[in-house]
């Protein structure tokens, strides 16, 4: 088991390294090959020649690609200095680069936005797991009856409706028409936990509705399969109460496959929920992604990409470890 | 030996009290499916005393497993199942009993061993946890005491180092050891009725011999009534006092094991015996299979369900094709339109020499 | 009659097991560990043994679905142990396989016509009468309705599906068929139909069979000679009647006595004479030293642990790998079948039980 964990951690490091290589290649090499000037991409079209030269030196854009990559890695691990003669900008580790467009370091900029995305993703995740799994289990137990049909129809709506539709419509109804909720926004948890929650409630529900729909369908399918397993029949033959048959024997194996899906969903959401964040005007990682793409702000695009990759890889690792914890066949083999 | 209840005296309208420990009367189990109604069990009756073994023999789709699940009331959780008839266990009728009552009997007074112990045990719980659960649901008490009981029972069914193996998961056991653990689990509450559904089909022949030996020993020790469900005539011959042969959801022959094996009277039973190569006979040049395939339970053939495969169907005029034969006879009962004398004659003259 | 079509010597298949950080090979599952077999033209060799003994792996090595780790396989005079793709395709014309599970070995999205004609098309065999006609003839040969050419596997019963598998195997007019548990998934009445069909086909088409199965009664019915495997080794080979009447290897004796007799009147006798083996088959990763059966054998002595018994020919023609083959006297001691062996076995078991594992 120990060897397994170590091997997995080793895999994580390798994967992340490959991700940096690919991202680096795409963002630094591709512009070069297509003839556009990376320095220009960095500062924007309005910069004059002197500024461009300064940037070029500062970024070492004239160095060979492997030197650039080396420096980039070095920045990630120990930090680096952008040296352009008299003025030196120090970028502490982990240095994700420096955005000249907004004149700030990428790392603090992203870290600043992380709590928004974290709050949104985790809050929504709790809601959709409870809602989706609950609805799915009810649906499986009432297969073919009214409850099942209602859940599955709602789920179909949830999967099909885009988030900017459900988001805007519900904001219009609950915030502006009925006035039950404050307009969505972000208040730091440490400042006012209650406002943090009420302000995020609508984004949570909207985002959770989308995912809960998928989870309800998945849970229903998994539970139906599990409940037809031989060991469920054995549990009944032992004389267990139906709630133990379903709650103890059924749920545990019925929900195990959901771990994978949940890990990946949460992992990718932590990299930024672009649609939800923009719909509700939340300044999180997703919103940062969109803005940086609009402004062609390469260092930030690179930064959010690495962030997203990091979360997904870590989520994958956690999923595998959870599997081993839940399923003795994985753990003991 | 004559433990069987004369079936002719029984029927749906029969109100006489049960005479046997287990008495099944006119059991019918139907499943509503998209393709139509599946008549899995279609009017089966039999009786069984404590300490005796009934072998139910049949091929896939004959209704033998569905019958056993009906006794345990395990069709109750399936919304598309319809069960009718009467099942009397120790003087108590089970089909009309409420769910909670049947649940309390399940695993305690009547328990079951399933075919494939790997899929029949939960992969995420240890053998010990699963046995402890089976004990405590009916007896309560501390987990520690229950675990000690589980260890004792594992030792009784021949698992070496039970106090260590009790904490293993099912996949860490070999096939034979898993089936022993399954048996330990079903016997933990000392049930009076034990149903074994193809308990050795997934096992190798030397392991099968061990398990059959174990079941025989345990039955002697605990005095339970045993229903042994199998497609293997060799296995029933080893264990059963009485035999019930099922075909297409119906009982077509029932009687003491000796009689059914020595003087079988139903053409289907003849066919089964003829299909089977036997180590205790000279090698035959060819086997004598039954022609055709088992019937669909949605569209059962008219009259006698076996008539499309029966070489003697034409001997009864139209009756085989139009009229369903009833299981008639007292000790040795047969559902066939041919008169008993003719059946015996055909068996002695035509069938027996080729077995 | 006794021209060898297939000869196997020292055949081995080891599946590596890896572990640790660097996934180095730490051990191997010795599924088949040095077996010698000969199958003569026109005969049926039965290969019996319990699950995990390596009989299916042996079948897959002989048909070259798997590549052997060691030893040689010679088919029709040609060494096929390590042949490459091209010659392997030629080999497929001569050696075909029938599988156990008629449900999973047929592609559910293909019609019977496509399934049965596939080998003809892959091998580009000319069919003068037309592909469809050729397939229909094959279907008729195995007792299926040729008009069912366009149906899908799920429209057939288990027995009929197994017939489709047989028709596919026969399409290339092979010399030899390796049948791996071809009837064990079928109901008894259907089993007999398929066994009879295999018998008829052998006679009509002059086929050679390697019939792999765990069911001793079926193997006895269909085979001319029988080989018994235990834990990756062949422990006994003999003509069918000899083997069943006079088993020499203690494992064969135990195996045969374990088969339930479908005769309730002989129940007590059968139980008395039964040699009950205790415990489980040891792991093929770390098999016992010397004779592999010694850990469960009532005749085992010190030499059995130190020396591996080779497969040798006894005076009566049996090939047996045992230091102390069971004699006729032992079998018929006290005039009642195998009771002497059974009594010996029981004594041995008593000591084994007293000393768990």
mmCIF file of N, CA and C in Angstrom, chain A residues 57-166:
data_model
loop_
_atom_site.group_PDB
_atom_site.id
_atom_site.type_symbol
_atom_site.label_atom_id
_atom_site.label_comp_id
_atom_site.label_asym_id
_atom_site.label_seq_id
_atom_site.Cartn_x
_atom_site.Cartn_y
_atom_site.Cartn_z
ATOM 1 N N UNK A 57 14.168 41.271 -22.965
ATOM 2 C CA UNK A 57 15.314 40.988 -22.109
ATOM 3 C C UNK A 57 14.832 40.481 -20.760
ATOM 4 N N UNK A 58 13.863 41.164 -20.239
ATOM 5 C CA UNK A 58 13.352 40.829 -18.926
ATOM 6 C C UNK A 58 12.871 39.370 -18.872
ATOM 7 N N UNK A 59 12.201 38.973 -19.928
ATOM 8 C CA UNK A 59 11.666 37.615 -19.960
ATOM 9 C C UNK A 59 12.667 36.607 -20.509
ATOM 10 N N UNK A 60 13.758 37.107 -21.023
ATOM 11 C CA UNK A 60 14.722 36.187 -21.631
ATOM 12 C C UNK A 60 14.173 35.553 -22.877
ATOM 13 N N UNK A 61 13.367 36.298 -23.622
ATOM 14 C CA UNK A 61 12.728 35.716 -24.797
ATOM 15 C C UNK A 61 13.709 35.426 -25.930
ATOM 16 N N UNK A 62 14.900 35.978 -25.794
ATOM 17 C CA UNK A 62 15.889 35.712 -26.841
ATOM 18 C C UNK A 62 16.680 34.440 -26.544
ATOM 19 N N UNK A 63 16.539 33.954 -25.302
ATOM 20 C CA UNK A 63 17.249 32.716 -24.955
ATOM 21 C C UNK A 63 16.660 31.541 -25.707
ATOM 22 N N UNK A 64 17.469 30.448 -25.824
ATOM 23 C CA UNK A 64 16.901 29.227 -26.414
ATOM 24 C C UNK A 64 15.750 28.706 -25.539
ATOM 25 N N UNK A 65 14.886 27.939 -26.170
ATOM 26 C CA UNK A 65 13.644 27.523 -25.496
ATOM 27 C C UNK A 65 13.907 26.749 -24.212
ATOM 28 N N UNK A 66 14.971 25.858 -24.216
ATOM 29 C CA UNK A 66 15.181 25.057 -23.008
ATOM 30 C C UNK A 66 15.674 25.910 -21.855
ATOM 31 N N UNK A 67 16.424 26.983 -22.179
ATOM 32 C CA UNK A 67 16.857 27.888 -21.110
ATOM 33 C C UNK A 67 15.639 28.588 -20.525
ATOM 34 N N UNK A 68 14.761 28.995 -21.421
ATOM 35 C CA UNK A 68 13.533 29.653 -20.958
ATOM 36 C C UNK A 68 12.718 28.731 -20.060
ATOM 37 N N UNK A 69 12.615 27.474 -20.488
ATOM 38 C CA UNK A 69 11.831 26.528 -19.705
ATOM 39 C C UNK A 69 12.491 26.289 -18.351
ATOM 40 N N UNK A 70 13.840 26.185 -18.391
ATOM 41 C CA UNK A 70 14.585 25.997 -17.150
ATOM 42 C C UNK A 70 14.306 27.126 -16.182
ATOM 43 N N UNK A 71 14.364 28.339 -16.713
ATOM 44 C CA UNK A 71 14.119 29.497 -15.844
ATOM 45 C C UNK A 71 12.693 29.497 -15.309
ATOM 46 N N UNK A 72 11.782 29.089 -16.186
ATOM 47 C CA UNK A 72 10.380 29.027 -15.777
ATOM 48 C C UNK A 72 10.198 28.055 -14.602
ATOM 49 N N UNK A 73 10.837 26.864 -14.751
ATOM 50 C CA UNK A 73 10.769 25.877 -13.680
ATOM 51 C C UNK A 73 11.404 26.401 -12.411
ATOM 52 N N UNK A 74 12.572 27.051 -12.613
ATOM 53 C CA UNK A 74 13.290 27.603 -11.478
ATOM 54 C C UNK A 74 12.386 28.598 -10.744
ATOM 55 N N UNK A 75 11.675 29.397 -11.518
ATOM 56 C CA UNK A 75 10.748 30.356 -10.928
ATOM 57 C C UNK A 75 9.689 29.663 -10.084
ATOM 58 N N UNK A 76 9.185 28.558 -10.618
ATOM 59 C CA UNK A 76 8.149 27.830 -9.883
ATOM 60 C C UNK A 76 8.672 27.314 -8.556
ATOM 61 N N UNK A 77 9.952 26.867 -8.573
ATOM 62 C CA UNK A 77 10.465 26.188 -7.390
ATOM 63 C C UNK A 77 11.102 27.156 -6.393
ATOM 64 N N UNK A 78 11.994 28.039 -6.896
ATOM 65 C CA UNK A 78 12.706 28.916 -5.949
ATOM 66 C C UNK A 78 12.445 30.406 -6.199
ATOM 67 N N UNK A 79 11.677 30.708 -7.181
ATOM 68 C CA UNK A 79 11.463 32.126 -7.500
ATOM 69 C C UNK A 79 12.514 32.609 -8.497
ATOM 70 N N UNK A 80 12.311 33.766 -9.092
ATOM 71 C CA UNK A 80 13.293 34.273 -10.055
ATOM 72 C C UNK A 80 13.232 35.789 -10.101
ATOM 73 N N UNK A 81 14.308 36.355 -10.681
ATOM 74 C CA UNK A 81 14.345 37.806 -10.857
ATOM 75 C C UNK A 81 14.180 38.118 -12.325
ATOM 76 N N UNK A 82 13.343 39.078 -12.592
ATOM 77 C CA UNK A 82 13.291 39.576 -13.968
ATOM 78 C C UNK A 82 14.243 40.749 -14.033
ATOM 79 N N UNK A 83 15.335 40.572 -14.706
ATOM 80 C CA UNK A 83 16.407 41.569 -14.692
ATOM 81 C C UNK A 83 16.428 42.334 -15.999
ATOM 82 N N UNK A 84 16.262 43.628 -15.904
ATOM 83 C CA UNK A 84 16.326 44.431 -17.122
ATOM 84 C C UNK A 84 17.203 45.654 -16.851
ATOM 85 N N UNK A 85 18.455 45.393 -16.565
ATOM 86 C CA UNK A 85 19.365 46.498 -16.285
ATOM 87 C C UNK A 85 19.135 47.059 -14.904
ATOM 88 N N UNK A 86 18.767 48.313 -14.847
ATOM 89 C CA UNK A 86 18.647 48.961 -13.540
ATOM 90 C C UNK A 86 17.467 48.415 -12.708
ATOM 91 N N UNK A 87 16.323 48.197 -13.375
ATOM 92 C CA UNK A 87 15.193 47.756 -12.542
ATOM 93 C C UNK A 87 15.096 46.232 -12.539
ATOM 94 N N UNK A 88 14.997 45.704 -11.325
ATOM 95 C CA UNK A 88 14.879 44.260 -11.174
ATOM 96 C C UNK A 88 13.581 43.978 -10.445
ATOM 97 N N UNK A 89 12.793 43.079 -11.045
ATOM 98 C CA UNK A 89 11.567 42.678 -10.363
ATOM 99 C C UNK A 89 11.784 41.291 -9.809
ATOM 100 N N UNK A 90 11.608 41.157 -8.499
ATOM 101 C CA UNK A 90 11.744 39.814 -7.937
ATOM 102 C C UNK A 90 10.370 39.173 -7.847
ATOM 103 N N UNK A 91 10.370 37.940 -8.278
ATOM 104 C CA UNK A 91 9.107 37.193 -8.240
ATOM 105 C C UNK A 91 9.359 35.967 -7.381
ATOM 106 N N UNK A 92 8.754 35.931 -6.182
ATOM 107 C CA UNK A 92 9.056 34.871 -5.228
ATOM 108 C C UNK A 92 8.404 33.552 -5.643
ATOM 109 N N UNK A 93 8.976 32.442 -5.167
ATOM 110 C CA UNK A 93 8.433 31.119 -5.484
ATOM 111 C C UNK A 93 7.089 30.937 -4.791
ATOM 112 N N UNK A 94 6.151 30.274 -5.328
ATOM 113 C CA UNK A 94 6.200 29.781 -6.710
ATOM 114 C C UNK A 94 5.890 30.894 -7.711
ATOM 115 N N UNK A 95 6.849 31.164 -8.568
ATOM 116 C CA UNK A 95 6.666 32.258 -9.500
ATOM 117 C C UNK A 95 5.966 31.773 -10.751
ATOM 118 N N UNK A 96 4.754 32.229 -10.958
ATOM 119 C CA UNK A 96 3.980 31.848 -12.134
ATOM 120 C C UNK A 96 4.176 32.838 -13.266
ATOM 121 N N UNK A 97 5.064 33.807 -13.030
ATOM 122 C CA UNK A 97 5.267 34.807 -14.075
ATOM 123 C C UNK A 97 4.732 36.149 -13.636
ATOM 124 N N UNK A 98 4.820 37.091 -14.540
ATOM 125 C CA UNK A 98 4.476 38.466 -14.216
ATOM 126 C C UNK A 98 3.589 39.006 -15.322
ATOM 127 N N UNK A 99 2.444 39.543 -14.946
ATOM 128 C CA UNK A 99 1.550 40.072 -15.963
ATOM 129 C C UNK A 99 1.853 41.539 -16.189
ATOM 130 N N UNK A 100 2.388 41.827 -17.355
ATOM 131 C CA UNK A 100 2.732 43.213 -17.633
ATOM 132 C C UNK A 100 1.511 44.035 -17.957
ATOM 133 N N UNK A 101 0.489 43.371 -18.448
ATOM 134 C CA UNK A 101 -0.742 44.082 -18.780
ATOM 135 C C UNK A 101 -1.352 44.713 -17.542
ATOM 136 N N UNK A 102 -1.395 43.910 -16.473
ATOM 137 C CA UNK A 102 -2.015 44.433 -15.261
ATOM 138 C C UNK A 102 -0.962 44.846 -14.247
ATOM 139 N N UNK A 103 0.286 44.658 -14.652
ATOM 140 C CA UNK A 103 1.404 45.049 -13.824
ATOM 141 C C UNK A 103 1.344 44.419 -12.427
ATOM 142 N N UNK A 104 1.246 43.112 -12.425
ATOM 143 C CA UNK A 104 1.287 42.413 -11.132
ATOM 144 C C UNK A 104 1.778 40.992 -11.348
ATOM 145 N N UNK A 105 2.176 40.395 -10.223
ATOM 146 C CA UNK A 105 2.594 39.000 -10.316
ATOM 147 C C UNK A 105 1.367 38.117 -10.430
ATOM 148 N N UNK A 106 1.544 37.000 -11.154
ATOM 149 C CA UNK A 106 0.401 36.137 -11.422
ATOM 150 C C UNK A 106 -0.050 35.403 -10.160
ATOM 151 N N UNK A 107 0.900 34.871 -9.415
ATOM 152 C CA UNK A 107 0.577 34.034 -8.251
ATOM 153 C C UNK A 107 -0.331 34.747 -7.247
ATOM 154 N N UNK A 108 0.073 35.926 -6.726
ATOM 155 C CA UNK A 108 -0.813 36.592 -5.761
ATOM 156 C C UNK A 108 -2.174 36.915 -6.374
ATOM 157 N N UNK A 109 -2.162 37.243 -7.655
ATOM 158 C CA UNK A 109 -3.412 37.577 -8.339
ATOM 159 C C UNK A 109 -4.370 36.392 -8.303
ATOM 160 N N UNK A 110 -3.811 35.211 -8.580
ATOM 161 C CA UNK A 110 -4.662 34.013 -8.597
ATOM 162 C C UNK A 110 -5.053 33.601 -7.180
ATOM 163 N N UNK A 111 -4.074 33.688 -6.263
ATOM 164 C CA UNK A 111 -4.353 33.309 -4.873
ATOM 165 C C UNK A 111 -5.470 34.177 -4.300
ATOM 166 N N UNK A 112 -5.475 35.412 -4.703
ATOM 167 C CA UNK A 112 -6.491 36.342 -4.278
ATOM 168 C C UNK A 112 -7.889 35.878 -4.691
ATOM 169 N N UNK A 113 -7.933 35.242 -5.860
ATOM 170 C CA UNK A 113 -9.230 34.814 -6.396
ATOM 171 C C UNK A 113 -9.633 33.415 -5.970
ATOM 172 N N UNK A 114 -8.660 32.704 -5.423
ATOM 173 C CA UNK A 114 -8.929 31.308 -5.072
ATOM 174 C C UNK A 114 -10.103 31.149 -4.098
ATOM 175 N N UNK A 115 -10.190 31.972 -3.018
ATOM 176 C CA UNK A 115 -11.288 31.764 -2.061
ATOM 177 C C UNK A 115 -12.660 31.824 -2.714
ATOM 178 N N UNK A 116 -12.828 32.677 -3.695
ATOM 179 C CA UNK A 116 -14.122 32.792 -4.363
ATOM 180 C C UNK A 116 -14.478 31.474 -5.034
ATOM 181 N N UNK A 117 -13.524 30.969 -5.818
ATOM 182 C CA UNK A 117 -13.776 29.727 -6.530
ATOM 183 C C UNK A 117 -13.955 28.565 -5.560
ATOM 184 N N UNK A 118 -13.096 28.532 -4.511
ATOM 185 C CA UNK A 118 -13.210 27.473 -3.511
ATOM 186 C C UNK A 118 -14.596 27.489 -2.862
ATOM 187 N N UNK A 119 -15.037 28.696 -2.433
ATOM 188 C CA UNK A 119 -16.336 28.794 -1.773
ATOM 189 C C UNK A 119 -17.436 28.307 -2.697
ATOM 190 N N UNK A 120 -17.365 28.768 -3.931
ATOM 191 C CA UNK A 120 -18.405 28.414 -4.893
ATOM 192 C C UNK A 120 -18.434 26.907 -5.127
ATOM 193 N N UNK A 121 -17.238 26.340 -5.422
ATOM 194 C CA UNK A 121 -17.185 24.929 -5.804
ATOM 195 C C UNK A 121 -17.557 24.028 -4.630
ATOM 196 N N UNK A 122 -16.969 24.296 -3.452
ATOM 197 C CA UNK A 122 -17.223 23.401 -2.324
ATOM 198 C C UNK A 122 -18.681 23.485 -1.870
ATOM 199 N N UNK A 123 -19.198 24.706 -1.796
ATOM 200 C CA UNK A 123 -20.598 24.862 -1.386
ATOM 201 C C UNK A 123 -21.531 24.138 -2.329
ATOM 202 N N UNK A 124 -21.300 24.346 -3.616
ATOM 203 C CA UNK A 124 -22.159 23.697 -4.608
ATOM 204 C C UNK A 124 -22.005 22.181 -4.530
ATOM 205 N N UNK A 125 -20.743 21.722 -4.316
ATOM 206 C CA UNK A 125 -20.493 20.277 -4.279
ATOM 207 C C UNK A 125 -21.299 19.620 -3.170
ATOM 208 N N UNK A 126 -21.306 20.261 -1.987
ATOM 209 C CA UNK A 126 -22.068 19.684 -0.874
ATOM 210 C C UNK A 126 -23.538 19.578 -1.265
ATOM 211 N N UNK A 127 -24.061 20.647 -1.852
ATOM 212 C CA UNK A 127 -25.473 20.633 -2.247
ATOM 213 C C UNK A 127 -25.773 19.556 -3.285
ATOM 214 N N UNK A 128 -24.904 19.485 -4.313
ATOM 215 C CA UNK A 128 -25.273 18.540 -5.387
ATOM 216 C C UNK A 128 -25.089 17.090 -4.967
ATOM 217 N N UNK A 129 -24.126 16.830 -4.073
ATOM 218 C CA UNK A 129 -23.973 15.454 -3.623
ATOM 219 C C UNK A 129 -25.199 15.043 -2.814
ATOM 220 N N UNK A 130 -25.586 15.916 -1.867
ATOM 221 C CA UNK A 130 -26.747 15.565 -1.051
ATOM 222 C C UNK A 130 -27.994 15.454 -1.932
ATOM 223 N N UNK A 131 -28.203 16.480 -2.748
ATOM 224 C CA UNK A 131 -29.408 16.510 -3.572
ATOM 225 C C UNK A 131 -29.408 15.416 -4.629
ATOM 226 N N UNK A 132 -28.323 15.326 -5.368
ATOM 227 C CA UNK A 132 -28.274 14.390 -6.491
ATOM 228 C C UNK A 132 -28.335 12.956 -6.032
ATOM 229 N N UNK A 133 -27.487 12.622 -5.035
ATOM 230 C CA UNK A 133 -27.456 11.246 -4.565
ATOM 231 C C UNK A 133 -28.787 10.894 -3.905
ATOM 232 N N UNK A 134 -29.298 11.812 -3.103
ATOM 233 C CA UNK A 134 -30.580 11.560 -2.445
ATOM 234 C C UNK A 134 -31.676 11.289 -3.460
ATOM 235 N N UNK A 135 -31.772 12.167 -4.436
ATOM 236 C CA UNK A 135 -32.809 12.001 -5.460
ATOM 237 C C UNK A 135 -32.602 10.701 -6.229
ATOM 238 N N UNK A 136 -31.338 10.381 -6.521
ATOM 239 C CA UNK A 136 -31.041 9.164 -7.269
ATOM 240 C C UNK A 136 -31.443 7.918 -6.502
ATOM 241 N N UNK A 137 -31.142 7.915 -5.186
ATOM 242 C CA UNK A 137 -31.491 6.746 -4.375
ATOM 243 C C UNK A 137 -33.011 6.585 -4.319
ATOM 244 N N UNK A 138 -33.704 7.694 -4.062
ATOM 245 C CA UNK A 138 -35.175 7.622 -4.020
ATOM 246 C C UNK A 138 -35.705 7.093 -5.347
ATOM 247 N N UNK A 139 -35.146 7.613 -6.410
ATOM 248 C CA UNK A 139 -35.573 7.219 -7.742
ATOM 249 C C UNK A 139 -35.364 5.722 -7.969
ATOM 250 N N UNK A 140 -34.206 5.221 -7.518
ATOM 251 C CA UNK A 140 -33.906 3.801 -7.711
ATOM 252 C C UNK A 140 -34.873 2.940 -6.894
ATOM 253 N N UNK A 141 -35.150 3.395 -5.656
ATOM 254 C CA UNK A 141 -36.028 2.587 -4.803
ATOM 255 C C UNK A 141 -37.474 2.636 -5.272
ATOM 256 N N UNK A 142 -37.838 3.705 -5.949
ATOM 257 C CA UNK A 142 -39.220 3.846 -6.418
ATOM 258 C C UNK A 142 -39.279 3.684 -7.940
ATOM 259 N N UNK A 143 -38.431 2.849 -8.444
ATOM 260 C CA UNK A 143 -38.294 2.717 -9.891
ATOM 261 C C UNK A 143 -39.648 2.524 -10.578
ATOM 262 N N UNK A 144 -39.874 3.366 -11.597
ATOM 263 C CA UNK A 144 -41.087 3.219 -12.396
ATOM 264 C C UNK A 144 -42.304 3.905 -11.798
ATOM 265 N N UNK A 145 -42.174 4.393 -10.532
ATOM 266 C CA UNK A 145 -43.332 5.049 -9.931
ATOM 267 C C UNK A 145 -43.218 6.563 -10.084
ATOM 268 N N UNK A 146 -44.193 7.265 -9.509
ATOM 269 C CA UNK A 146 -44.287 8.716 -9.710
ATOM 270 C C UNK A 146 -43.006 9.432 -9.279
ATOM 271 N N UNK A 147 -42.494 9.089 -8.081
ATOM 272 C CA UNK A 147 -41.311 9.778 -7.565
ATOM 273 C C UNK A 147 -40.150 9.649 -8.547
ATOM 274 N N UNK A 148 -39.980 8.450 -9.077
ATOM 275 C CA UNK A 148 -38.912 8.200 -10.032
ATOM 276 C C UNK A 148 -39.082 9.091 -11.260
ATOM 277 N N UNK A 149 -40.316 9.174 -11.774
ATOM 278 C CA UNK A 149 -40.551 9.958 -12.991
ATOM 279 C C UNK A 149 -40.271 11.428 -12.738
ATOM 280 N N UNK A 150 -40.729 11.923 -11.566
ATOM 281 C CA UNK A 150 -40.515 13.341 -11.271
ATOM 282 C C UNK A 150 -39.018 13.641 -11.201
ATOM 283 N N UNK A 151 -38.292 12.797 -10.457
ATOM 284 C CA UNK A 151 -36.849 13.027 -10.305
ATOM 285 C C UNK A 151 -36.162 12.998 -11.664
ATOM 286 N N UNK A 152 -36.499 12.012 -12.470
ATOM 287 C CA UNK A 152 -35.791 11.868 -13.732
ATOM 288 C C UNK A 152 -36.139 12.993 -14.719
ATOM 289 N N UNK A 153 -37.389 13.453 -14.670
ATOM 290 C CA UNK A 153 -37.748 14.573 -15.542
ATOM 291 C C UNK A 153 -37.009 15.842 -15.114
ATOM 292 N N UNK A 154 -36.997 16.086 -13.794
ATOM 293 C CA UNK A 154 -36.278 17.243 -13.284
ATOM 294 C C UNK A 154 -34.796 17.136 -13.667
ATOM 295 N N UNK A 155 -34.257 15.919 -13.541
ATOM 296 C CA UNK A 155 -32.851 15.735 -13.855
ATOM 297 C C UNK A 155 -32.581 16.036 -15.326
ATOM 298 N N UNK A 156 -33.506 15.618 -16.160
ATOM 299 C CA UNK A 156 -33.330 15.875 -17.588
ATOM 300 C C UNK A 156 -33.291 17.383 -17.840
ATOM 301 N N UNK A 157 -34.200 18.098 -17.161
ATOM 302 C CA UNK A 157 -34.210 19.564 -17.295
ATOM 303 C C UNK A 157 -32.883 20.132 -16.804
ATOM 304 N N UNK A 158 -32.413 19.625 -15.668
ATOM 305 C CA UNK A 158 -31.169 20.125 -15.092
ATOM 306 C C UNK A 158 -29.994 19.934 -16.022
ATOM 307 N N UNK A 159 -29.952 18.782 -16.683
ATOM 308 C CA UNK A 159 -28.824 18.536 -17.573
ATOM 309 C C UNK A 159 -28.921 19.406 -18.818
ATOM 310 N N UNK A 160 -30.152 19.618 -19.282
ATOM 311 C CA UNK A 160 -30.277 20.301 -20.576
ATOM 312 C C UNK A 160 -30.201 21.824 -20.483
ATOM 313 N N UNK A 161 -30.641 22.413 -19.342
ATOM 314 C CA UNK A 161 -30.676 23.877 -19.292
ATOM 315 C C UNK A 161 -29.288 24.451 -19.030
ATOM 316 N N UNK A 162 -28.851 25.401 -19.820
ATOM 317 C CA UNK A 162 -27.527 25.990 -19.588
ATOM 318 C C UNK A 162 -27.550 26.864 -18.342
ATOM 319 N N UNK A 163 -26.366 26.987 -17.736
ATOM 320 C CA UNK A 163 -26.288 27.637 -16.437
ATOM 321 C C UNK A 163 -26.626 29.129 -16.533
ATOM 322 N N UNK A 164 -26.282 29.754 -17.645
ATOM 323 C CA UNK A 164 -26.590 31.197 -17.718
ATOM 324 C C UNK A 164 -28.086 31.427 -17.834
ATOM 325 N N UNK A 165 -28.806 30.396 -18.318
ATOM 326 C CA UNK A 165 -30.258 30.527 -18.351
ATOM 327 C C UNK A 165 -30.846 30.361 -16.948
ATOM 328 N N UNK A 166 -30.571 29.202 -16.333
ATOM 329 C CA UNK A 166 -31.113 28.978 -14.985
ATOM 330 C C UNK A 166 -30.624 30.056 -14.029
#
